[in-house]
Short mmCIF file of C-alpha atoms and ligand atoms in Angstrom, two decimals:
data_model
loop_
_atom_site.label_atom_id
_atom_site.label_comp_id
_atom_site.label_asym_id
_atom_site.label_seq_id
_atom_site.Cartn_x
_atom_site.Cartn_y
_atom_site.Cartn_z
CA MET M 1 15.21 -2.97 6.14
CA LYS M 2 12.64 -2.19 3.47
CA PHE M 3 8.92 -2.91 3.32
CA ILE M 4 7.99 -5.20 0.46
CA ALA M 5 4.21 -5.28 0.26
CA GLY M 6 2.16 -7.23 -2.26
CA ASN M 7 -1.33 -6.18 -3.30
CA TRP M 8 -3.04 -9.18 -4.83
CA LYS M 9 -6.11 -7.09 -5.80
CA MET M 10 -8.97 -9.38 -6.90
CA ASN M 11 -6.69 -12.28 -7.80
CA GLY M 12 -5.57 -15.57 -6.34
CA THR M 13 -6.93 -18.46 -4.35
CA CYS M 14 -6.13 -20.05 -1.01
CA ASP M 15 -3.99 -22.57 -2.89
CA ALA M 16 -1.98 -19.78 -4.51
CA LEU M 17 -1.49 -18.12 -1.11
CA LYS M 18 -0.35 -21.43 0.41
CA THR M 19 2.14 -21.85 -2.43
CA MET M 20 3.43 -18.32 -1.83
CA ALA M 21 3.65 -18.89 1.94
CA GLU M 22 5.65 -22.11 1.44
CA ALA M 23 8.04 -20.32 -0.91
CA LEU M 24 8.49 -17.37 1.47
CA VAL M 25 9.54 -19.61 4.38
CA ASN M 26 12.86 -20.23 2.65
CA VAL M 27 13.64 -16.61 1.80
CA GLN M 28 16.50 -15.11 3.81
CA THR M 29 15.76 -11.43 4.24
CA GLU M 30 15.64 -8.64 6.78
CA ASN M 31 12.91 -6.93 4.81
CA ARG M 32 9.35 -6.72 6.14
CA ILE M 33 7.11 -8.70 3.81
CA ILE M 34 3.38 -8.00 3.73
CA LEU M 35 0.76 -9.73 1.58
CA CYS M 36 -2.52 -7.87 1.14
CA VAL M 37 -5.00 -10.42 -0.14
CA PRO M 38 -8.77 -10.61 -0.75
CA PHE M 39 -10.90 -10.87 2.42
CA THR M 40 -11.84 -14.50 1.75
CA MET M 41 -8.19 -15.53 1.80
CA LEU M 42 -7.16 -13.84 5.05
CA GLY M 43 -7.61 -16.97 7.13
CA CYS M 44 -6.09 -19.39 4.61
CA VAL M 45 -2.56 -19.50 6.00
CA LYS M 46 -0.73 -18.92 9.23
CA PRO M 47 1.77 -16.27 8.21
CA ASN M 48 5.38 -17.30 8.83
CA GLY M 49 8.05 -14.79 7.85
CA PHE M 50 5.50 -12.37 6.47
CA ALA M 51 2.50 -10.39 7.63
CA ILE M 52 -0.95 -10.51 6.17
CA GLY M 53 -3.13 -7.55 5.28
CA ALA M 54 -6.44 -6.64 3.67
CA GLN M 55 -7.12 -4.28 0.78
CA ASP M 56 -10.01 -2.27 2.18
CA VAL M 57 -11.96 -1.81 5.41
CA SER M 58 -15.23 -0.26 6.50
CA ALA M 59 -15.13 3.21 8.04
CA HIS M 60 -17.67 1.90 10.61
CA ASP M 61 -17.00 -0.26 13.67
CA HIS M 62 -20.08 -2.52 13.47
CA GLY M 63 -23.77 -2.50 12.72
CA ALA M 64 -26.14 -2.35 9.77
CA PHE M 65 -23.62 -2.01 6.94
CA THR M 66 -24.37 -5.01 4.74
CA GLY M 67 -21.35 -6.35 2.93
CA GLU M 68 -18.80 -4.38 4.91
CA ILE M 69 -15.88 -5.74 6.95
CA SER M 70 -14.68 -3.89 10.04
CA ALA M 71 -11.11 -3.35 11.20
CA GLY M 72 -11.89 -5.37 14.33
CA MET M 73 -12.91 -8.32 12.16
CA LEU M 74 -9.66 -8.03 10.23
CA SER M 75 -7.68 -7.96 13.45
CA ALA M 76 -9.54 -11.03 14.74
CA ILE M 77 -8.50 -13.06 11.70
CA GLY M 78 -4.85 -12.06 12.05
CA ALA M 79 -4.48 -9.18 9.61
CA GLN M 80 -1.94 -6.56 10.67
CA TYR M 81 -2.23 -4.13 7.76
CA VAL M 82 -4.94 -2.68 5.53
CA ILE M 83 -4.50 -0.80 2.28
CA VAL M 84 -6.81 2.22 2.35
CA GLY M 85 -7.51 4.65 -0.44
CA HIS M 86 -5.99 2.56 -3.19
CA SER M 87 -6.50 4.34 -6.51
CA GLU M 88 -8.85 1.58 -7.67
CA ARG M 89 -11.07 2.28 -4.62
CA ARG M 90 -10.88 6.00 -5.35
CA GLN M 91 -11.67 5.45 -9.03
CA TYR M 92 -14.37 2.74 -8.93
CA HIS M 93 -15.89 3.41 -5.52
CA ASN M 94 -15.58 7.19 -5.39
CA GLU M 95 -13.50 7.17 -2.21
CA THR M 96 -12.45 10.71 -1.28
CA ASN M 97 -9.60 11.77 0.98
CA GLU M 98 -12.19 12.26 3.71
CA VAL M 99 -13.46 8.67 3.42
CA VAL M 100 -9.91 7.35 3.28
CA ARG M 101 -9.04 9.27 6.42
CA SER M 102 -11.99 7.83 8.34
CA LYS M 103 -11.02 4.31 7.25
CA ALA M 104 -7.47 4.96 8.40
CA VAL M 105 -8.75 6.13 11.79
CA THR M 106 -10.85 2.98 12.41
CA THR M 107 -7.91 0.87 11.29
CA ILE M 108 -5.53 2.53 13.75
CA LYS M 109 -8.07 2.28 16.59
CA ALA M 110 -8.32 -1.49 15.97
CA GLY M 111 -4.54 -1.76 16.33
CA LEU M 112 -3.79 -2.35 12.65
CA THR M 113 -1.55 -0.29 10.39
CA PRO M 114 -3.18 1.42 7.41
CA ILE M 115 -1.21 1.64 4.19
CA ILE M 116 -2.64 4.92 2.90
CA CYS M 117 -2.33 5.45 -0.86
CA VAL M 118 -2.02 8.79 -2.65
CA GLY M 119 -1.14 9.63 -6.23
CA GLU M 120 -2.08 11.63 -9.29
CA THR M 121 -4.02 10.63 -12.42
CA MET M 122 -2.64 11.18 -15.92
CA ASP M 123 -4.93 14.22 -16.34
CA GLU M 124 -3.66 15.72 -13.10
CA LYS M 125 -0.06 15.04 -14.11
CA GLN M 126 -0.54 16.64 -17.51
CA SER M 127 -2.11 19.72 -16.00
CA GLY M 128 0.84 20.18 -13.64
CA LYS M 129 -1.06 19.26 -10.49
CA THR M 130 1.05 16.30 -9.32
CA MET M 131 2.54 17.99 -6.27
CA GLU M 132 -0.75 19.60 -5.25
CA ILE M 133 -2.63 16.27 -5.44
CA ILE M 134 0.06 14.45 -3.48
CA GLU M 135 0.23 17.07 -0.74
CA SER M 136 -3.54 17.38 -0.32
CA GLY M 137 -3.81 13.57 -0.46
CA VAL M 138 -1.42 13.26 2.48
CA ARG M 139 -2.83 16.19 4.48
CA GLU M 140 -6.44 15.06 4.08
CA SER M 141 -6.06 11.25 4.15
CA VAL M 142 -3.48 10.70 6.90
CA PRO M 143 -4.82 11.15 10.44
CA SER M 144 -2.55 13.40 12.49
CA ASP M 145 -4.60 13.72 15.67
CA ILE M 146 -4.43 10.06 16.69
CA THR M 147 -1.37 8.05 17.62
CA GLY M 148 -0.57 4.73 15.98
CA ASP M 149 1.58 3.65 13.09
CA VAL M 150 0.69 4.43 9.50
CA ILE M 151 2.42 3.75 6.20
CA VAL M 152 1.97 5.98 3.16
CA ALA M 153 2.23 4.64 -0.39
CA TYR M 154 2.85 6.90 -3.37
CA GLU M 155 1.12 5.30 -6.33
CA PRO M 156 1.08 7.42 -9.50
CA ARG M 157 -2.26 6.28 -10.89
CA TRP M 158 -1.22 6.56 -14.53
CA ALA M 159 1.64 4.12 -13.98
CA ILE M 160 -0.27 1.33 -12.21
CA GLY M 161 -0.44 -1.88 -14.23
CA ALA M 162 0.83 0.06 -17.25
CA GLY M 163 4.46 -1.00 -17.24
CA LEU M 164 5.30 2.70 -16.82
CA THR M 165 7.28 4.27 -13.99
CA PRO M 166 8.03 7.90 -13.21
CA THR M 167 11.61 9.10 -13.60
CA THR M 168 13.98 8.92 -10.63
CA ASP M 169 13.66 12.71 -10.29
CA GLU M 170 9.87 12.48 -10.22
CA ILE M 171 9.91 9.75 -7.54
CA THR M 172 12.46 11.75 -5.53
CA ALA M 173 10.32 14.90 -5.69
CA ALA M 174 7.13 13.04 -4.72
CA HIS M 175 8.70 11.18 -1.80
CA THR M 176 10.49 14.27 -0.50
CA LEU M 177 7.22 16.19 -0.55
CA ILE M 178 5.42 13.34 1.26
CA ALA M 179 8.18 13.10 3.90
CA ASP M 180 8.13 16.88 4.47
CA THR M 181 4.34 16.97 4.64
CA LEU M 182 4.22 14.08 7.12
CA LYS M 183 6.88 15.80 9.23
CA SER M 184 4.82 19.00 9.35
CA MET M 185 1.88 16.88 10.52
CA GLY M 186 3.89 15.40 13.40
CA ARG M 187 4.44 12.10 11.61
CA ALA M 188 8.16 12.29 10.82
CA GLY M 189 9.67 8.88 10.12
CA THR M 190 6.50 7.37 8.63
CA PRO M 191 7.54 4.73 6.08
CA ILE M 192 6.80 5.81 2.50
CA LEU M 193 6.40 3.10 -0.14
CA TYR M 194 6.44 3.48 -3.91
CA GLY M 195 3.93 1.50 -5.97
CA ALA M 196 3.19 1.16 -9.70
CA SER M 197 4.81 -1.25 -12.13
CA VAL M 198 7.47 -2.45 -9.68
CA LYS M 199 9.25 -5.53 -11.02
CA ALA M 200 12.42 -7.45 -10.15
CA ASN M 201 14.36 -5.41 -12.71
CA ASN M 202 13.54 -1.97 -11.27
CA ALA M 203 12.87 -2.64 -7.57
CA ALA M 204 16.43 -2.18 -6.26
CA GLU M 205 16.93 1.05 -8.19
CA ILE M 206 13.61 2.47 -6.98
CA MET M 207 14.37 1.50 -3.37
CA SER M 208 17.75 3.26 -3.56
CA ILE M 209 15.97 6.61 -4.00
CA ALA M 210 15.89 8.90 -0.94
CA ASN M 211 12.75 8.51 1.21
CA VAL M 212 11.68 5.31 -0.55
CA ASP M 213 11.25 2.88 2.34
CA GLY M 214 9.85 0.05 0.30
CA VAL M 215 7.48 -0.92 -2.47
CA LEU M 216 3.82 -1.84 -2.95
CA VAL M 217 3.70 -4.40 -5.72
CA GLY M 218 0.64 -5.41 -7.74
CA GLY M 219 0.99 -7.87 -10.63
CA ALA M 220 4.51 -8.98 -9.74
CA SER M 221 3.46 -10.04 -6.22
CA LEU M 222 1.20 -12.88 -7.37
CA LYS M 223 3.81 -15.51 -8.13
CA PRO M 224 6.85 -16.51 -6.06
CA ASP M 225 9.09 -16.41 -9.15
CA ASP M 226 8.25 -12.74 -9.67
CA PHE M 227 7.89 -11.63 -6.04
CA ILE M 228 10.88 -13.27 -4.34
CA PRO M 229 13.48 -11.62 -6.61
CA ILE M 230 11.98 -8.25 -5.62
CA ILE M 231 12.35 -9.15 -1.92
CA THR M 232 15.94 -10.31 -2.32
CA SER M 233 16.99 -7.44 -4.59
CA VAL M 234 17.64 -5.31 -1.49
CA LYS M 235 19.06 -6.14 1.95
P1 13P A 1 1.18 -2.93 -10.46
O1 13P A 1 2.43 -3.31 -9.71
O2 13P A 1 0.51 -4.10 -11.10
O3 13P A 1 1.43 -1.77 -11.38
O4 13P A 1 0.13 -2.41 -9.35
C1 13P A 1 0.54 -1.46 -8.44
C2 13P A 1 -0.49 -1.32 -7.39
O5 13P A 1 -1.58 -0.83 -7.64
C3 13P A 1 -0.16 -1.80 -6.04
O6 13P A 1 -1.10 -1.42 -5.11
#
């Protein structure tokens, strides 16, 4: 069983989600399918054969935080997962590992599973800091002093939406480091997803790499014709 998660980012409509949901009903798979959609679309469909998730959450439980959405609110509308610390949140909203960690904590306390993203920029890669950024990302963003499931996603920031992917050796090294780091934090067995430019033609190969428990898909998760072949490319 692999996790096949879609991140719709700021795309789609309720109609598009209904179309996707209708298409997913007929897909025979043992994989765990998750669709992380914009807040306004969370209540659009009753998930059948897939789980629904959000793409961000407030670090606060309730109160005077205009414009924010709490983990409890997400739970109430049926979301089971939340992406936290996506590179676009880190880049455009200055989210640090510390902020990401606090969002992950509120998510876990509300009974949802955070999908915690880590990954290096092109600058960091070129200056040889990939492993350092990944390890500190995991150590500082993943809560280790609270029980409750988490998922970690390795998303090399330079490869997102760029049609680029790291080499098999690079993905292997990153995922091995993440698995070892999680183990040292008492979180052995945490699923680790790969995300960035996953398509139907590379998904199976990527998911055959050691410690790759699934994928987090951006652009290719928006349409059934692109997303379903990714789901069915692995058992
Ligand atoms: P793409 O699959 O479009 O590269 O996006 C990856 C991503 O950011 C998923 O969260």
